[in-house]
XYZ file of C-alpha atoms in Angstrom:
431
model
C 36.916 -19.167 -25.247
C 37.301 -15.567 -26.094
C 34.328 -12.857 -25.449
C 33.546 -11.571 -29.013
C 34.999 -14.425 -30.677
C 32.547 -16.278 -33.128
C 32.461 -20.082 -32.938
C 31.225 -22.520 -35.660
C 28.317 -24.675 -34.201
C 27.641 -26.780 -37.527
C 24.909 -28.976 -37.335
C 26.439 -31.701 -39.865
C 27.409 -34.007 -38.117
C 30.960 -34.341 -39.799
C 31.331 -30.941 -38.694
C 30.572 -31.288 -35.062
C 33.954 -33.796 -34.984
C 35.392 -32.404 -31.015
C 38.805 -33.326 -32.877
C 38.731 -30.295 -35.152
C 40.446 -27.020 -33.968
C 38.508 -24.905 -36.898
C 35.313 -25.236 -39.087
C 34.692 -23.418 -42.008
C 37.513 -21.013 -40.711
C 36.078 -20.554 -37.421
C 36.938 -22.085 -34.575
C 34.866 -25.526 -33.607
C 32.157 -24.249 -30.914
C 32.341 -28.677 -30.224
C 36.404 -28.506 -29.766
C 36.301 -25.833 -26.840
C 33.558 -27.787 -25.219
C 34.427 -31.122 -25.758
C 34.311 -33.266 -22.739
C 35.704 -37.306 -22.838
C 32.400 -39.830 -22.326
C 29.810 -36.671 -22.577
C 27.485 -35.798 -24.750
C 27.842 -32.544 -26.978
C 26.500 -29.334 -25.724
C 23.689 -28.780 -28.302
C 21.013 -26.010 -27.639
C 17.682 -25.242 -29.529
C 15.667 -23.160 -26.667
C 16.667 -19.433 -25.693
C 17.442 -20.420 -22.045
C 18.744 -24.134 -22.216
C 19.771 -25.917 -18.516
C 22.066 -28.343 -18.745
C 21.112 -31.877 -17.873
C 21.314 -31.999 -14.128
C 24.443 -34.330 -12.777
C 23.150 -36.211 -9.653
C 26.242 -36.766 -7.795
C 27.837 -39.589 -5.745
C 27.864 -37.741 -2.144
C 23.872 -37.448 -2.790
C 22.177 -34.242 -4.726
C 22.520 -32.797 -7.426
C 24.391 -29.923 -9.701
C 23.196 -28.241 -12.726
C 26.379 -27.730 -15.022
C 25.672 -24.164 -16.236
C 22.516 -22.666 -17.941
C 22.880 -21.205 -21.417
C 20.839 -18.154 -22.555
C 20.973 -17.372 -26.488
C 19.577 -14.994 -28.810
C 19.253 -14.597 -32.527
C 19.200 -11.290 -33.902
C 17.667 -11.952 -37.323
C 14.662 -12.814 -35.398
C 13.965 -9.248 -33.897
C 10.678 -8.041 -34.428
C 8.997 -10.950 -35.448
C 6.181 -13.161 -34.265
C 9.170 -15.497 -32.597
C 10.770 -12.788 -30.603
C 9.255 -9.296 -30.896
C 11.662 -7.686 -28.454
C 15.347 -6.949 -28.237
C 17.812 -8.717 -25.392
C 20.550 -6.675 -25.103
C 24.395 -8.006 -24.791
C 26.703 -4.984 -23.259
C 29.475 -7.520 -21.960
C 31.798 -4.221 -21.669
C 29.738 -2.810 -19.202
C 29.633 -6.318 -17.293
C 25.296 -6.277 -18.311
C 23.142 -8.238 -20.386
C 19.481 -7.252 -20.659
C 17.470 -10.654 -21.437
C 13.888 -11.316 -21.709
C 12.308 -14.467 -20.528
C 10.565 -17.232 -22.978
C 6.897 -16.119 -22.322
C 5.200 -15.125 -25.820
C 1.618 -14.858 -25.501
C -1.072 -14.820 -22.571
C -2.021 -17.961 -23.126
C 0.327 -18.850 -19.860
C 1.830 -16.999 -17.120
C 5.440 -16.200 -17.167
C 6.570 -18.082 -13.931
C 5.099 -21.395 -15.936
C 7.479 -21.255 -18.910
C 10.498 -23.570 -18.339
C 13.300 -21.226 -19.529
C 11.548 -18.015 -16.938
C 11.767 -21.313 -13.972
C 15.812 -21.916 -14.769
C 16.662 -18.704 -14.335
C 14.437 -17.774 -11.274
C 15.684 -20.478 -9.405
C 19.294 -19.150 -10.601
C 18.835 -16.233 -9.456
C 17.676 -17.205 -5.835
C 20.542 -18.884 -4.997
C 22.723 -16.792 -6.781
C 21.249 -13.889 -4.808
C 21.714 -15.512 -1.390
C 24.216 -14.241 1.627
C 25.301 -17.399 2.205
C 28.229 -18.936 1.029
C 27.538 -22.764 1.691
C 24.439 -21.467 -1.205
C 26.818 -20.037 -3.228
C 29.206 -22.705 -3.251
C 26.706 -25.804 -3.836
C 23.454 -24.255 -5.522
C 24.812 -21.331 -7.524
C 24.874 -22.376 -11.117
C 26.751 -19.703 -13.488
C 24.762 -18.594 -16.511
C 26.531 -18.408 -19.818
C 25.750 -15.904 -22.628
C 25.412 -16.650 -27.038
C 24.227 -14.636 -29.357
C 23.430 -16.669 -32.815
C 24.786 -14.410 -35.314
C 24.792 -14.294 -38.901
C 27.803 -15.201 -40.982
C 28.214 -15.955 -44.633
C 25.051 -15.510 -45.326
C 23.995 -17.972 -43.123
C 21.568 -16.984 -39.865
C 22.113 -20.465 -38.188
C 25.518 -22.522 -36.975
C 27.246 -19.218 -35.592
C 27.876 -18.879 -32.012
C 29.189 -15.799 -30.643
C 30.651 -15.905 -26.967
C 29.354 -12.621 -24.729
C 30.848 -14.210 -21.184
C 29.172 -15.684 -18.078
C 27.728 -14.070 -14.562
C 24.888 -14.181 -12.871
C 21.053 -13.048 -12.569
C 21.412 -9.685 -10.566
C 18.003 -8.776 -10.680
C 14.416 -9.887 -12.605
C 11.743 -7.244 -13.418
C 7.959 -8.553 -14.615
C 6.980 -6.666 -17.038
C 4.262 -6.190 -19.526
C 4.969 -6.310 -22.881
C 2.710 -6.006 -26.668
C 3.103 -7.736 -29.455
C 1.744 -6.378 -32.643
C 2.842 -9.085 -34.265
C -0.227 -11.683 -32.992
C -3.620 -10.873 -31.657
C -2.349 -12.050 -28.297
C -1.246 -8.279 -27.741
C -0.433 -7.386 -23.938
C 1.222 -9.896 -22.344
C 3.263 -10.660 -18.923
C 7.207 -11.944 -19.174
C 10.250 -11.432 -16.552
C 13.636 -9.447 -17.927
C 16.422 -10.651 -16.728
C 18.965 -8.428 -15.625
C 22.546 -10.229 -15.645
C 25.900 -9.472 -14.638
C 28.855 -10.812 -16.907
C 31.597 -11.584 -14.875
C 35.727 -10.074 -15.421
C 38.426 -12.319 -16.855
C 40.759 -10.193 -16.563
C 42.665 -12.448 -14.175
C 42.471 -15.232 -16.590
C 44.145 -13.287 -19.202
C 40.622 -12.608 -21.569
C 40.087 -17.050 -21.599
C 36.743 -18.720 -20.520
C 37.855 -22.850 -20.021
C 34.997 -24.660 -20.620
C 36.810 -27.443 -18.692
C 35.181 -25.758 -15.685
C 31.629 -26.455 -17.160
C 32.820 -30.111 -17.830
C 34.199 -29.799 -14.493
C 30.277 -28.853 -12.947
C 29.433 -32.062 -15.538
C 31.081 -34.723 -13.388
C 29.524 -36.581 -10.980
C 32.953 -37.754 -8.794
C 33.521 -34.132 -8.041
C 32.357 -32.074 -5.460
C 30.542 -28.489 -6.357
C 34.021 -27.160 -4.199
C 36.386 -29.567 -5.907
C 35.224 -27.708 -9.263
C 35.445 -23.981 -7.538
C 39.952 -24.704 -8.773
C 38.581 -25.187 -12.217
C 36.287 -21.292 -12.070
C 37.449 -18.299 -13.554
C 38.817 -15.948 -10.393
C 36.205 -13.856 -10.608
C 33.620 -17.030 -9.847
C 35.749 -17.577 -6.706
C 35.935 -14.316 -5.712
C 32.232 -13.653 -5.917
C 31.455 -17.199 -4.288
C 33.836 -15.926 -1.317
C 32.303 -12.866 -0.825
C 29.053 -12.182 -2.872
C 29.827 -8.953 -4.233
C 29.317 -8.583 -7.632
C 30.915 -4.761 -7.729
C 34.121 -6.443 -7.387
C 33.785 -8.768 -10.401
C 31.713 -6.574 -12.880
C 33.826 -6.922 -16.028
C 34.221 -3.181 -17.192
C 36.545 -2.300 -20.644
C 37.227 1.035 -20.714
C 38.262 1.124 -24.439
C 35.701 -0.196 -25.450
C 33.934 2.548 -24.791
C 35.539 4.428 -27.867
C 32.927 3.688 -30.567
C 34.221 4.051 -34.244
C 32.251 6.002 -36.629
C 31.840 3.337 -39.021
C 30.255 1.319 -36.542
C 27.505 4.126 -35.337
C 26.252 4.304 -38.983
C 23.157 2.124 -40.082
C 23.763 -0.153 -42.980
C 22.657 1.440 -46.391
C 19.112 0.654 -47.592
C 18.426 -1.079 -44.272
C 14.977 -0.826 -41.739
C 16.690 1.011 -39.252
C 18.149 3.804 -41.747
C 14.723 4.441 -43.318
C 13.652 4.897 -39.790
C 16.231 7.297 -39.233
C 15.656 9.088 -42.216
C 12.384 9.401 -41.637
C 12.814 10.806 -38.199
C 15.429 13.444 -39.511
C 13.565 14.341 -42.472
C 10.508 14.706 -40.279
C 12.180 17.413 -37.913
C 14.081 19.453 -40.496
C 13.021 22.429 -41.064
C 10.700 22.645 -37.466
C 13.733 21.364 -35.073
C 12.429 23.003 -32.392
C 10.289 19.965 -32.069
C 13.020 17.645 -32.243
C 13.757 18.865 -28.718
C 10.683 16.892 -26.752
C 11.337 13.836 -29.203
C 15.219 13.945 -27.999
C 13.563 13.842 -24.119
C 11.145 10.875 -25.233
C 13.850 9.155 -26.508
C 16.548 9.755 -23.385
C 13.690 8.597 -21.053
C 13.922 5.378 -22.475
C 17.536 4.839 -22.625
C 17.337 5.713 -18.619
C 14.560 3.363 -18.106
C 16.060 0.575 -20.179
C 18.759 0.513 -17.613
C 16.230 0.559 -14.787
C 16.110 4.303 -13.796
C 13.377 6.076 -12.457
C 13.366 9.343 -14.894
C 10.953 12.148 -14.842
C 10.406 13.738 -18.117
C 10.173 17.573 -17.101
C 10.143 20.337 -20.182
C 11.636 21.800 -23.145
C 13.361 25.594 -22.992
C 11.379 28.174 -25.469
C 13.392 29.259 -28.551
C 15.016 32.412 -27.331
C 15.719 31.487 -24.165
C 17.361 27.806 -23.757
C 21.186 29.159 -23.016
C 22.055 26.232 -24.296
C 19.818 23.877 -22.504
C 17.096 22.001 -24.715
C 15.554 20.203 -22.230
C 15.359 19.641 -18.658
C 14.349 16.209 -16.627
C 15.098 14.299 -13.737
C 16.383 11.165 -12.497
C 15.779 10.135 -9.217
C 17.365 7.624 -7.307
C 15.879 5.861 -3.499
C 12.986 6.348 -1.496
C 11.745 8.387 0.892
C 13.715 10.217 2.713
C 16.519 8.485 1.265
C 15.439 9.861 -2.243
C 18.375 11.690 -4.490
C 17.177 14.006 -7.380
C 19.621 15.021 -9.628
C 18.714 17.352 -12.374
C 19.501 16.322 -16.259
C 19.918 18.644 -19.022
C 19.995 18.243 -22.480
C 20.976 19.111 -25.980
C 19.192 17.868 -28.965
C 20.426 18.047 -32.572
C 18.876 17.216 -35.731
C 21.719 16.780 -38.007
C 21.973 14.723 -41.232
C 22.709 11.414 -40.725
C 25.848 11.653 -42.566
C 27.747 14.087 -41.053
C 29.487 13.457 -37.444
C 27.980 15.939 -35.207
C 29.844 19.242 -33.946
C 31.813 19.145 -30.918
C 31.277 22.885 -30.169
C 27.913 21.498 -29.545
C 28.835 19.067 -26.530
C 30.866 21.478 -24.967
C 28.207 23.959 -24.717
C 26.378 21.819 -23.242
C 28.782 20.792 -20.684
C 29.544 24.525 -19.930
C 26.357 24.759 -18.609
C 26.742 21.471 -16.028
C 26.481 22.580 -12.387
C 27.302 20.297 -9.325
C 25.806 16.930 -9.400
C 24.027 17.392 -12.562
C 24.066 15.165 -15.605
C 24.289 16.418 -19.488
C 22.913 14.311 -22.271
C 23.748 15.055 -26.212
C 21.308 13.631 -28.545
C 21.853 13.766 -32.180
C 20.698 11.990 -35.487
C 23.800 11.909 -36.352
C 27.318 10.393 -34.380
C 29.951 10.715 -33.039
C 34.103 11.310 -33.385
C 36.457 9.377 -31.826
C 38.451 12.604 -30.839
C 34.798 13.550 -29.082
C 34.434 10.518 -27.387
C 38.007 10.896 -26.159
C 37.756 13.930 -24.951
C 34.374 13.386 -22.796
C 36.372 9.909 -21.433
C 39.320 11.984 -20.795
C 37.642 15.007 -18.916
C 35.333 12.670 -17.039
C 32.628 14.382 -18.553
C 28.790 13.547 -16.439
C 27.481 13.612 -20.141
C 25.337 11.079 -21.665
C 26.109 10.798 -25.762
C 22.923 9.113 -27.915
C 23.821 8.883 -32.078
C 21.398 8.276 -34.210
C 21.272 4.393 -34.156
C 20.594 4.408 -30.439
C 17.700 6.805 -31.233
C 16.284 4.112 -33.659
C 16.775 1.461 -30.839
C 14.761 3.425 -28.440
C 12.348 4.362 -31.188
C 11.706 0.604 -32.106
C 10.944 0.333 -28.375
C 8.452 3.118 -27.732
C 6.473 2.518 -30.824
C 6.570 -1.233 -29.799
C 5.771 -1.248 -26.133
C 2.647 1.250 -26.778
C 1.395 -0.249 -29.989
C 1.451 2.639 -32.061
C 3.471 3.783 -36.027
C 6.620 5.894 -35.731
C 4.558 8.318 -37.972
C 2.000 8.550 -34.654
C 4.737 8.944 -32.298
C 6.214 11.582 -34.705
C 2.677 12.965 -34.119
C 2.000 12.832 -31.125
C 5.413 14.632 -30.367
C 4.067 17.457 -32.701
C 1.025 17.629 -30.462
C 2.345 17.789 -27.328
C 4.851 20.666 -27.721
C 2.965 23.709 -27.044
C 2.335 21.802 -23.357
C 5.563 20.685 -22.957
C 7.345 24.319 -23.644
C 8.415 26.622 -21.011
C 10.276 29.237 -19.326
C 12.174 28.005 -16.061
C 15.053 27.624 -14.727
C 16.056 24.165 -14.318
C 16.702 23.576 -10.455
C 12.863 23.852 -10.000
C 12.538 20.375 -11.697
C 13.471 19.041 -8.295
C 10.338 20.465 -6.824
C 8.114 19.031 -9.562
């Protein structure tokens, strides 16, 4: 199986034939993980374990546990938040199956799986790794066709690397705040098994006669590796092309939520884009805490006197005395949508980078390939958000505190005057 690919997971049952390479010109998700005497691998719940194998030396082995998502389901009463797949950047962002407060998170059956995954997945010792460990695999139901069921696409395998509890809101029932774990998950490199997932090392897990280390010659090398060692630096899958984004694929589909949201947002901001400044720092504060950093919104520059710098904030890393501050500036742009933002602009902002700070470029509108390159290529410390990752963090602000895009528009409005000012930015670090 290929990461990216999109697999056919019909659920006719003269579809679901293991003997069929392809199924409605994609390939058969029931071919590639086909095992002789088995049952299929069919999955209804987001986190699905699969049946546990007791084996003949005594014990038992969970196969693999399979966390999906479905996209066309974002927002609603079923899933009001947003797991995020960044198999890339070796990370998927995943939020447990607790809905309501009606139970606590640790009681739900799909938060249980992956807790106990991720303490023995997380422990030093091998002999754990090598018998209780059970890799995780990641689908995302997409939509193809028309069609928002049967389609399977494959985002890797790894492990739990870390689990935040969280609160979250939904506005969606009168449940509202509520308690669930995120799941933060590594996916694991193939690039020693030249880009293939085997599911024969699932079926491997599946049989009873073997031994959890007679199946380690069936993992991908990065399983081994980590399973020899433990550390997950070393297995990280990382693509640095991938980190060219095409302008076609930064632009929001015509007519769709997210463009009216973007629209809105522009429109709201032209003409006064002064203000646009503190909603570019509201919005960068999330992308940093979305990835789990500790960022301190500090202020925006007056008019006549920002040399280039729209805002300044912080991001601090440790504790204590073993605390690192590093200082983040930033450039915010409302542009139209439709137009790819001005170069000049980034490297402006990058002029004005001093030793062990960071740069971020936020702009309604996105980006040129010749841009990225040139950041990638100059090893630029500069953080680039387009306008569709502003409507992602948007969508998360509004829905985590409960409140319209036209209040946070608002309440941005309101909170300039106190958020203005006249410094220079190293004195963020004694804020």
């Amino acid at each position: 199986m290929k990461i990216g690919q999109i697999y056919r997971a019909s659920n006719q049952p003269e579809k679901q034939n293991p003997a069929l390479l392809e199924v409605d010109g994609y390939p058969n998700f029931y071919y590639h993980t086909h095992m002789p005497n088995m049952s299929k691998i069919q999955f209804q719940k987001g986190v699905h374990a699969i049946a546990k194998v007791k084996l003949v030396g005594g014990g038992y082995r969970i196969p693999a546990i399979i966390v999906s998502s479905s996209p066309h389901r974002y927002g609603t009463e079923v899933t009001p938040w947003e797991d995020i797949y960044d198999p890339d950047f070796g990370r998927v962002r995943y939020y447990g199956d607790n809905k309501s407060n009606a139970t606590r998170p640790e009681e739900k059956e799909g938060n249980q799986a992956l807790l106990k995954a991720f303490q023995m997945q997380s422990s030093p010792d091998i002999n754990v790794r090598i018998n209780e460990a059970t890799p995780v695999i990641f689908i995302e139901r997409t939509s193809c066709n028309g069609a928002t069921k049967g389609y399977l696409k494959f985002h890797g395998y790894g492990v739990v690397e870390s689990v935040e509890l969280i609160t979250q809101y939904d506005v969606n029932t009168s449940d509202g705040y509520f308690s669930n774990y995120v799941f933060n998950m590594c996916v694991f490199s193939l690039v020693k098994d030249n880009e293939d997932f085997s599911w024969d090392w699932i079926n491997a897990r599946r049989d009873a006669n073997l031994t959890n280390e007679e199946t380690l010659k069936y993992a991908p090398m990065a399983w081994q590796e980590w399973v020899r060692n433990g550390v997950l630096t070393k297995v990280r899958r990382h693509v640095y092309s991938s980190q060219i984004v095409k302008a076609k694929e930064q632009k929001l589909r015509d007519g769709s939520k997210d463009e009216k949201i973007l629209n809105e947002i522009y429109n709201y901001f032209e003409g006064k884009k002064h203000l646009f400044e503190l909603f570019a720092m509201k919005v960068t504060e999330e992308v940093f805490k979305q990835s789990g950093a500790d960022f301190k919104s500090g202020w925006v520059t007056q008019k006549s006197s920002d040399g280039g710098i729209d805002f300044v904030a912080r991001n601090d890393i440790g504790t204590g005395l073993a605390r690192l501050k590093t200082i983040v500036i930033g450039q915010a742009k409302c542009e139209s949508p439709d137009a790819q933002t001005n170069g000049v602009g980034i490297a402006r902002t990058v002029a004005r980078l001093k030793r062990g700070w960071v740069g971020v470029y936020v702009t309604t509108s996105y980006f040129s390939e010749a841009v990225q390159k040139e950041v990638l290529d100059d090893q630029c410390p500069i953080m680039l958000i387009n306008g569709m990752q502003i409507v992602k963090a948007v969508q998360a602000i509004t829905y985590r505190e409960g409140i319209s895009l036209e209040e946070l528009l608002r309440q941005t409005e309101n909170e300039y005057p106190s958020k203005c000012a006249n410094r220079r930015p190293e004195e963020i670090l004694f804020d």
